[in-house]
Amino acid sequence: MTYRCIGIMSGSSLDGIDLACVELVEQSGAWTFEILASECVPYSDDWRKKLQGAIYMDAVSYQLLHTEYGHFLGQQVNAFIQKHQLAYKVGLISSHGHTTFHLPARGMTAQLGDGAAIAAETQLPVVSDLRALDVAFGGQGAPIVPIGEKLLFPDYPLFLNIGGIANISFDLPGKYLAFDVCPANRVMNMIASAAGKEFDEGGMIAAEGKVDQGMLEKLNAFAYYDKPYPKSLANSFGTDEIYPLLQSSGLSLPVQMRTYLEHIVLQTGRSVKQVLENEQADQEMKRKMLVTGGGALNTFLIDSLSKELSGSNIEVVVPAENIVNYKEALAMALIGVLRWRQEYNVFSSVTGARRNSIGGAVWMGGEA
């Protein structure tokens, strides 16, 4: 069976909206894919401010933004379809939305981007609210990308996505595990912004600095890192706890960047070792880790990570750039298709929920 779906992802780094039109083919339970078209639509300063400020709005203003952002996403999809000549070639849209509140311990997660508004704008079927059911079943609602990793990249047992938040996945014998490691690009981009740059291209800012051991110890001491998995992070951990600590430190921007990059590397290495030991996985087996997300293009970060993981016999692999940039949008497309097929699309072993679930609200935008 062949499906053509547009996956939409807005990450916590707020760099823009990732759109990927994907052809997904299922044969006897095995999935293959082709990214037919992809694009990142940068946020305007106005939209970035709206999304950053959403958690501070009153209830009515928040709901109005939810609707406005949904219409905006639908308009971007229409422009994407026209630009890439995809009219009448797409059967489904799957939208992650933009996460604002994420409080799984209290049974709640919220993503901006009204699916009904997207469906009304595009007049196509839309799947949205992808995390809500898992949280209702007692799960973390995150990460949800692992279903895409397992089905679409079967040759890799380990996955690391370095987006606004870094998250890691393990495809172990008889078990699939994943969790958020630490804030990543969202914090590094805030440091880069103070230097007048959108991000640290290639890790050039970090390369100019040295690790401040005192600050590194403070970063590693946050209680989250000692919590058992499964676990997940809200964006506010990076913006309201991590970054203010760095900002008020008096350290130069290169030292802040280098120290925080080292924090990401060490927490990733710690997470890998913890899981391999806890799950009694065969550490002698050659393992490949597929690294995606914007941080995969930070060569200084990847080189540092490769050195850290070499002792665990892990080879760090950075795939083609369209996979690096659009793996999450690709996964959203698959999650939407699985919802359309009424098949499980969230792993309870990853999120800690009581059971696997078929997550997502469906909005029929076309005429009957």
Short mmCIF file of C-alpha atoms in Angstrom, two decimals:
data_model
loop_
_atom_site.label_atom_id
_atom_site.label_comp_id
_atom_site.label_asym_id
_atom_site.label_seq_id
_atom_site.Cartn_x
_atom_site.Cartn_y
_atom_site.Cartn_z
CA MET A 1 0.00 0.00 0.00
CA THR A 2 1.31 3.45 -0.94
CA TYR A 3 0.56 6.69 0.89
CA ARG A 4 1.57 10.28 0.22
CA CYS A 5 1.51 12.42 3.33
CA ILE A 6 2.85 15.83 4.32
CA GLY A 7 4.46 15.77 7.76
CA ILE A 8 4.69 19.05 9.67
CA MET A 9 7.05 19.66 12.58
CA SER A 10 7.80 22.77 14.62
CA GLY A 11 10.65 22.10 17.01
CA SER A 12 11.48 23.79 20.28
CA SER A 13 14.45 25.59 18.70
CA LEU A 14 11.92 27.86 16.89
CA ASP A 15 13.95 27.96 13.69
CA GLY A 16 10.88 27.37 11.52
CA ILE A 17 8.27 24.95 10.23
CA ASP A 18 9.63 21.74 8.71
CA LEU A 19 7.48 20.37 5.87
CA ALA A 20 8.13 17.06 4.15
CA CYS A 21 6.01 15.38 1.50
CA VAL A 22 6.74 11.70 1.89
CA GLU A 23 5.79 8.64 -0.12
CA LEU A 24 5.44 5.72 2.28
CA VAL A 25 5.10 2.16 1.02
CA GLU A 26 4.07 -0.81 3.18
CA GLN A 27 4.59 -4.37 1.98
CA SER A 28 4.03 -7.33 4.31
CA GLY A 29 4.74 -5.17 7.37
CA ALA A 30 7.94 -3.64 6.00
CA TRP A 31 8.03 0.10 5.30
CA THR A 32 10.09 2.10 2.82
CA PHE A 33 10.01 5.81 2.14
CA GLU A 34 11.01 8.57 -0.25
CA ILE A 35 11.05 12.26 0.60
CA LEU A 36 9.51 13.83 -2.50
CA ALA A 37 9.84 17.45 -1.37
CA SER A 38 10.96 19.21 1.78
CA GLU A 39 11.33 22.74 3.06
CA CYS A 40 11.87 24.71 6.25
CA VAL A 41 9.75 27.86 6.44
CA PRO A 42 11.54 30.29 8.79
CA TYR A 43 9.46 32.02 11.42
CA SER A 44 9.11 35.76 11.21
CA ASP A 45 10.14 37.70 14.31
CA ASP A 46 6.44 38.25 15.00
CA TRP A 47 5.61 34.54 14.95
CA ARG A 48 8.66 33.66 16.99
CA LYS A 49 7.59 36.15 19.68
CA LYS A 50 4.02 34.81 19.64
CA LEU A 51 5.15 31.21 20.10
CA GLN A 52 7.69 32.10 22.76
CA GLY A 53 5.10 34.09 24.67
CA ALA A 54 2.23 31.60 24.35
CA ILE A 55 2.71 30.06 27.79
CA TYR A 56 2.22 33.48 29.42
CA MET A 57 -1.11 34.26 27.69
CA ASP A 58 -4.55 34.21 29.26
CA ALA A 59 -6.79 31.30 28.26
CA VAL A 60 -8.78 33.13 25.58
CA SER A 61 -5.69 34.65 23.95
CA TYR A 62 -4.02 31.22 23.95
CA GLN A 63 -7.00 29.58 22.24
CA LEU A 64 -7.14 32.37 19.67
CA LEU A 65 -3.44 31.82 18.94
CA HIS A 66 -4.10 28.07 18.65
CA THR A 67 -6.65 28.77 15.92
CA GLU A 68 -4.58 31.48 14.23
CA TYR A 69 -1.51 29.25 14.13
CA GLY A 70 -3.57 26.39 12.68
CA HIS A 71 -4.74 28.60 9.81
CA PHE A 72 -1.15 29.79 9.35
CA LEU A 73 0.10 26.18 9.10
CA GLY A 74 -2.61 25.37 6.58
CA GLN A 75 -1.61 28.36 4.46
CA GLN A 76 2.03 27.26 4.55
CA VAL A 77 1.00 23.77 3.43
CA ASN A 78 -0.98 25.23 0.53
CA ALA A 79 2.02 27.31 -0.55
CA PHE A 80 4.26 24.23 -0.23
CA ILE A 81 1.89 22.16 -2.37
CA GLN A 82 1.77 24.84 -5.05
CA LYS A 83 5.53 25.45 -5.03
CA HIS A 84 6.38 21.75 -5.42
CA GLN A 85 3.52 20.93 -7.82
CA LEU A 86 1.86 18.50 -5.43
CA ALA A 87 -1.78 19.37 -6.14
CA TYR A 88 -3.99 16.25 -6.09
CA LYS A 89 -0.92 14.16 -5.16
CA VAL A 90 -1.27 14.33 -1.37
CA GLY A 91 -3.78 12.25 0.56
CA LEU A 92 -3.08 13.23 4.16
CA ILE A 93 -1.46 15.86 6.40
CA SER A 94 0.03 14.98 9.78
CA SER A 95 0.87 17.93 12.01
CA HIS A 96 2.80 17.81 15.27
CA GLY A 97 2.09 21.43 16.10
CA HIS A 98 4.26 23.56 18.39
CA THR A 99 4.61 22.34 21.97
CA THR A 100 3.80 24.89 24.65
CA PHE A 101 2.81 23.12 27.86
CA HIS A 102 4.14 19.65 28.58
CA LEU A 103 3.16 18.33 32.03
CA PRO A 104 2.78 14.55 31.67
CA ALA A 105 2.98 14.03 35.44
CA ARG A 106 -0.30 15.96 35.61
CA GLY A 107 -1.79 14.23 32.56
CA MET A 108 -1.45 17.15 30.15
CA THR A 109 0.45 18.12 27.03
CA ALA A 110 -0.46 20.93 24.62
CA GLN A 111 0.62 21.72 21.08
CA LEU A 112 -0.48 24.87 19.26
CA GLY A 113 -1.94 24.46 15.77
CA ASP A 114 -5.64 23.66 15.49
CA GLY A 115 -6.06 20.61 13.24
CA ALA A 116 -9.54 21.77 12.22
CA ALA A 117 -8.09 25.05 10.95
CA ILE A 118 -5.40 23.21 8.95
CA ALA A 119 -8.08 20.96 7.41
CA ALA A 120 -10.28 23.94 6.55
CA GLU A 121 -7.40 25.75 4.84
CA THR A 122 -6.11 22.75 2.87
CA GLN A 123 -9.37 20.81 2.41
CA LEU A 124 -7.38 17.64 3.08
CA PRO A 125 -7.63 15.10 5.91
CA VAL A 126 -5.46 16.14 8.86
CA VAL A 127 -4.12 14.20 11.84
CA SER A 128 -3.14 16.33 14.84
CA ASP A 129 -2.80 16.13 18.66
CA LEU A 130 -0.37 13.24 18.26
CA ARG A 131 0.81 13.07 21.88
CA ALA A 132 -2.44 13.52 23.81
CA LEU A 133 -3.69 9.92 24.01
CA ASP A 134 -0.37 8.56 25.23
CA VAL A 135 -0.35 11.14 28.05
CA ALA A 136 -3.94 10.19 28.89
CA PHE A 137 -2.73 6.59 29.26
CA GLY A 138 -0.15 7.75 31.79
CA GLY A 139 2.78 8.12 29.39
CA GLN A 140 5.27 10.91 28.89
CA GLY A 141 3.89 11.62 25.41
CA ALA A 142 7.52 11.79 24.32
CA PRO A 143 9.53 10.91 22.46
CA ILE A 144 7.12 9.82 19.72
CA VAL A 145 9.61 9.77 16.83
CA PRO A 146 10.90 6.24 17.74
CA ILE A 147 8.07 4.51 15.85
CA GLY A 148 9.45 6.14 12.70
CA GLU A 149 13.00 5.20 13.57
CA LYS A 150 12.14 1.55 14.11
CA LEU A 151 10.00 1.13 11.00
CA LEU A 152 11.93 3.35 8.56
CA PHE A 153 15.57 2.84 9.66
CA PRO A 154 15.78 -0.84 10.65
CA ASP A 155 19.57 -1.01 10.15
CA TYR A 156 20.30 1.23 13.14
CA PRO A 157 19.98 0.19 16.80
CA LEU A 158 20.71 3.65 18.22
CA PHE A 159 19.34 7.09 17.35
CA LEU A 160 20.13 10.57 18.60
CA ASN A 161 18.17 13.63 17.55
CA ILE A 162 19.83 16.92 18.45
CA GLY A 163 17.03 19.45 18.10
CA GLY A 164 15.83 22.04 20.58
CA ILE A 165 15.94 19.12 23.00
CA ALA A 166 18.27 16.15 22.45
CA ASN A 167 16.54 12.78 22.65
CA ILE A 168 17.89 9.28 22.28
CA SER A 169 16.39 5.93 21.21
CA PHE A 170 17.53 2.33 21.65
CA ASP A 171 16.22 -0.55 19.53
CA LEU A 172 17.23 -3.41 21.83
CA PRO A 173 16.30 -7.10 21.54
CA GLY A 174 12.65 -7.36 22.52
CA LYS A 175 12.49 -3.78 23.77
CA TYR A 176 12.44 -0.22 22.40
CA LEU A 177 13.49 2.58 24.75
CA ALA A 178 13.75 6.34 24.29
CA PHE A 179 13.86 9.49 26.38
CA ASP A 180 14.91 13.14 26.38
CA VAL A 181 18.58 13.64 27.24
CA CYS A 182 18.93 17.39 27.78
CA PRO A 183 18.13 20.77 26.22
CA ALA A 184 20.31 21.27 23.14
CA ASN A 185 19.85 23.68 20.22
CA ARG A 186 17.34 25.85 22.08
CA VAL A 187 20.01 26.78 24.64
CA MET A 188 22.91 26.94 22.17
CA ASN A 189 20.85 29.18 19.89
CA MET A 190 20.15 31.53 22.79
CA ILE A 191 23.88 31.78 23.48
CA ALA A 192 24.53 32.37 19.77
CA SER A 193 21.82 35.05 19.69
CA ALA A 194 23.72 36.99 22.37
CA ALA A 195 26.66 36.94 19.94
CA GLY A 196 24.48 38.30 17.12
CA LYS A 197 24.10 34.96 15.34
CA GLU A 198 21.10 32.67 14.82
CA PHE A 199 23.09 29.55 15.68
CA ASP A 200 26.66 28.34 16.15
CA GLU A 201 27.47 27.28 12.60
CA GLY A 202 29.77 24.28 12.63
CA GLY A 203 30.51 24.91 16.31
CA MET A 204 32.81 27.83 15.51
CA ILE A 205 31.85 29.80 18.64
CA ALA A 206 32.34 26.75 20.86
CA ALA A 207 35.73 26.04 19.26
CA GLU A 208 36.98 29.43 20.47
CA GLY A 209 36.19 28.65 24.13
CA LYS A 210 37.34 26.31 26.87
CA VAL A 211 35.25 24.22 29.23
CA ASP A 212 34.58 25.86 32.57
CA GLN A 213 34.61 22.93 34.99
CA GLY A 214 32.69 24.76 37.72
CA MET A 215 29.84 25.60 35.37
CA LEU A 216 29.89 22.10 33.87
CA GLU A 217 29.45 20.62 37.35
CA LYS A 218 26.46 22.91 38.01
CA LEU A 219 24.84 21.90 34.71
CA ASN A 220 25.35 18.20 35.35
CA ALA A 221 23.90 18.54 38.86
CA PHE A 222 20.30 19.22 37.76
CA ALA A 223 17.96 16.63 39.28
CA TYR A 224 16.47 15.63 35.90
CA TYR A 225 19.64 13.77 34.93
CA ASP A 226 19.33 11.35 37.83
CA LYS A 227 15.70 10.46 37.09
CA PRO A 228 15.08 6.99 35.66
CA TYR A 229 13.79 6.64 32.11
CA PRO A 230 11.28 6.96 30.56
CA LYS A 231 11.35 10.71 31.04
CA SER A 232 10.79 13.85 29.00
CA LEU A 233 11.53 17.56 29.17
CA ALA A 234 9.50 20.70 28.69
CA ASN A 235 11.06 23.55 26.71
CA SER A 236 11.03 25.69 29.85
CA PHE A 237 13.80 23.60 31.43
CA GLY A 238 16.26 24.96 28.89
CA THR A 239 14.91 28.50 28.67
CA ASP A 240 14.02 29.17 32.32
CA GLU A 241 16.58 27.11 34.24
CA ILE A 242 19.61 26.24 32.11
CA TYR A 243 20.08 29.43 30.09
CA PRO A 244 19.70 31.90 32.99
CA LEU A 245 22.45 29.98 34.84
CA LEU A 246 24.79 30.44 31.88
CA GLN A 247 23.72 34.02 31.21
CA SER A 248 24.41 35.17 34.77
CA SER A 249 27.72 33.34 35.04
CA GLY A 250 29.94 36.16 33.79
CA LEU A 251 31.63 33.70 31.42
CA SER A 252 32.43 34.77 27.87
CA LEU A 253 30.07 33.57 25.15
CA PRO A 254 32.64 31.13 23.66
CA VAL A 255 33.21 29.62 27.12
CA GLN A 256 29.44 29.35 27.70
CA MET A 257 28.99 27.66 24.32
CA ARG A 258 31.93 25.28 24.75
CA THR A 259 30.86 24.33 28.26
CA TYR A 260 27.28 23.71 27.23
CA LEU A 261 28.34 21.66 24.22
CA GLU A 262 30.43 19.52 26.59
CA HIS A 263 27.36 19.13 28.81
CA ILE A 264 25.37 17.74 25.86
CA VAL A 265 28.18 15.35 24.96
CA LEU A 266 28.61 14.08 28.52
CA GLN A 267 24.89 13.63 29.15
CA THR A 268 24.53 11.74 25.87
CA GLY A 269 27.43 9.47 26.73
CA ARG A 270 26.06 8.95 30.24
CA SER A 271 22.63 8.03 28.83
CA VAL A 272 24.10 5.48 26.43
CA LYS A 273 26.21 3.80 29.10
CA GLN A 274 23.32 3.76 31.57
CA VAL A 275 20.93 2.02 29.18
CA LEU A 276 23.48 -0.50 27.91
CA GLU A 277 24.35 -1.44 31.48
CA ASN A 278 20.77 -1.48 32.81
CA GLU A 279 19.47 -3.55 29.92
CA GLN A 280 22.53 -5.83 29.89
CA ALA A 281 22.97 -5.16 26.20
CA ASP A 282 25.91 -6.68 24.35
CA GLN A 283 28.46 -3.87 24.42
CA GLU A 284 30.92 -5.87 22.32
CA MET A 285 28.64 -5.74 19.31
CA LYS A 286 29.46 -3.00 16.83
CA ARG A 287 26.75 -0.37 17.11
CA LYS A 288 25.85 2.47 14.78
CA MET A 289 24.12 5.60 16.06
CA LEU A 290 22.18 7.65 13.51
CA VAL A 291 22.39 11.34 14.46
CA THR A 292 19.88 13.83 13.06
CA GLY A 293 18.45 17.26 13.87
CA GLY A 294 20.13 20.63 13.45
CA GLY A 295 22.88 19.71 15.89
CA ALA A 296 24.06 16.97 13.53
CA LEU A 297 25.42 19.74 11.28
CA ASN A 298 27.53 21.13 14.14
CA THR A 299 30.81 19.43 13.21
CA PHE A 300 32.54 20.40 16.46
CA LEU A 301 29.72 18.81 18.45
CA ILE A 302 29.71 15.65 16.33
CA ASP A 303 33.50 15.26 16.59
CA SER A 304 33.32 15.66 20.38
CA LEU A 305 30.44 13.18 20.57
CA SER A 306 32.29 10.62 18.44
CA LYS A 307 35.26 10.76 20.81
CA GLU A 308 33.00 10.37 23.85
CA LEU A 309 31.19 7.33 22.41
CA SER A 310 34.22 5.59 20.95
CA GLY A 311 34.87 3.95 24.33
CA SER A 312 31.42 2.33 24.12
CA ASN A 313 32.23 0.90 20.68
CA ILE A 314 29.65 3.14 18.99
CA GLU A 315 30.07 4.63 15.54
CA VAL A 316 28.37 8.00 15.04
CA VAL A 317 26.71 8.25 11.61
CA VAL A 318 25.37 11.50 10.14
CA PRO A 319 23.11 10.68 7.16
CA ALA A 320 22.23 12.74 4.06
CA GLU A 321 21.24 16.31 4.87
CA ASN A 322 17.56 15.88 3.97
CA ILE A 323 17.34 13.08 6.57
CA VAL A 324 19.26 15.18 9.11
CA ASN A 325 16.88 18.08 8.68
CA TYR A 326 13.56 16.33 8.07
CA LYS A 327 13.61 13.04 9.98
CA GLU A 328 11.09 14.38 12.50
CA ALA A 329 8.72 15.63 9.78
CA LEU A 330 9.15 12.23 8.09
CA ALA A 331 8.24 10.50 11.36
CA MET A 332 5.17 12.72 11.77
CA ALA A 333 4.03 11.65 8.30
CA LEU A 334 4.37 7.98 9.26
CA ILE A 335 2.57 8.52 12.58
CA GLY A 336 -0.30 10.14 10.66
CA VAL A 337 -0.47 7.27 8.18
CA LEU A 338 -0.50 4.70 10.99
CA ARG A 339 -3.33 6.62 12.65
CA TRP A 340 -5.19 6.58 9.33
CA ARG A 341 -4.65 2.80 9.18
CA GLN A 342 -5.79 2.53 12.82
CA GLU A 343 -2.51 0.93 13.87
CA TYR A 344 -0.39 1.61 16.95
CA ASN A 345 1.78 4.67 16.47
CA VAL A 346 3.21 5.29 19.96
CA PHE A 347 5.31 2.79 21.93
CA SER A 348 4.41 2.44 25.60
CA SER A 349 7.91 1.01 26.25
CA VAL A 350 9.25 4.41 25.22
CA THR A 351 6.81 6.66 27.02
CA GLY A 352 5.90 4.62 30.08
CA ALA A 353 2.18 4.57 29.22
CA ARG A 354 -0.06 1.70 30.33
CA ARG A 355 -0.36 0.46 26.74
CA ASN A 356 0.55 1.19 23.15
CA SER A 357 -1.85 3.64 21.56
CA ILE A 358 -3.25 4.86 18.25
CA GLY A 359 -2.82 8.59 18.82
CA GLY A 360 -4.13 11.55 16.87
CA ALA A 361 -7.31 13.44 16.14
CA VAL A 362 -8.58 13.17 12.55
CA TRP A 363 -10.15 16.15 10.78
CA MET A 364 -11.79 15.56 7.38
CA GLY A 365 -11.15 18.71 5.40
CA GLY A 366 -12.48 17.56 2.03
CA GLU A 367 -16.02 17.08 0.81
CA ALA A 368 -17.70 13.72 1.32
#
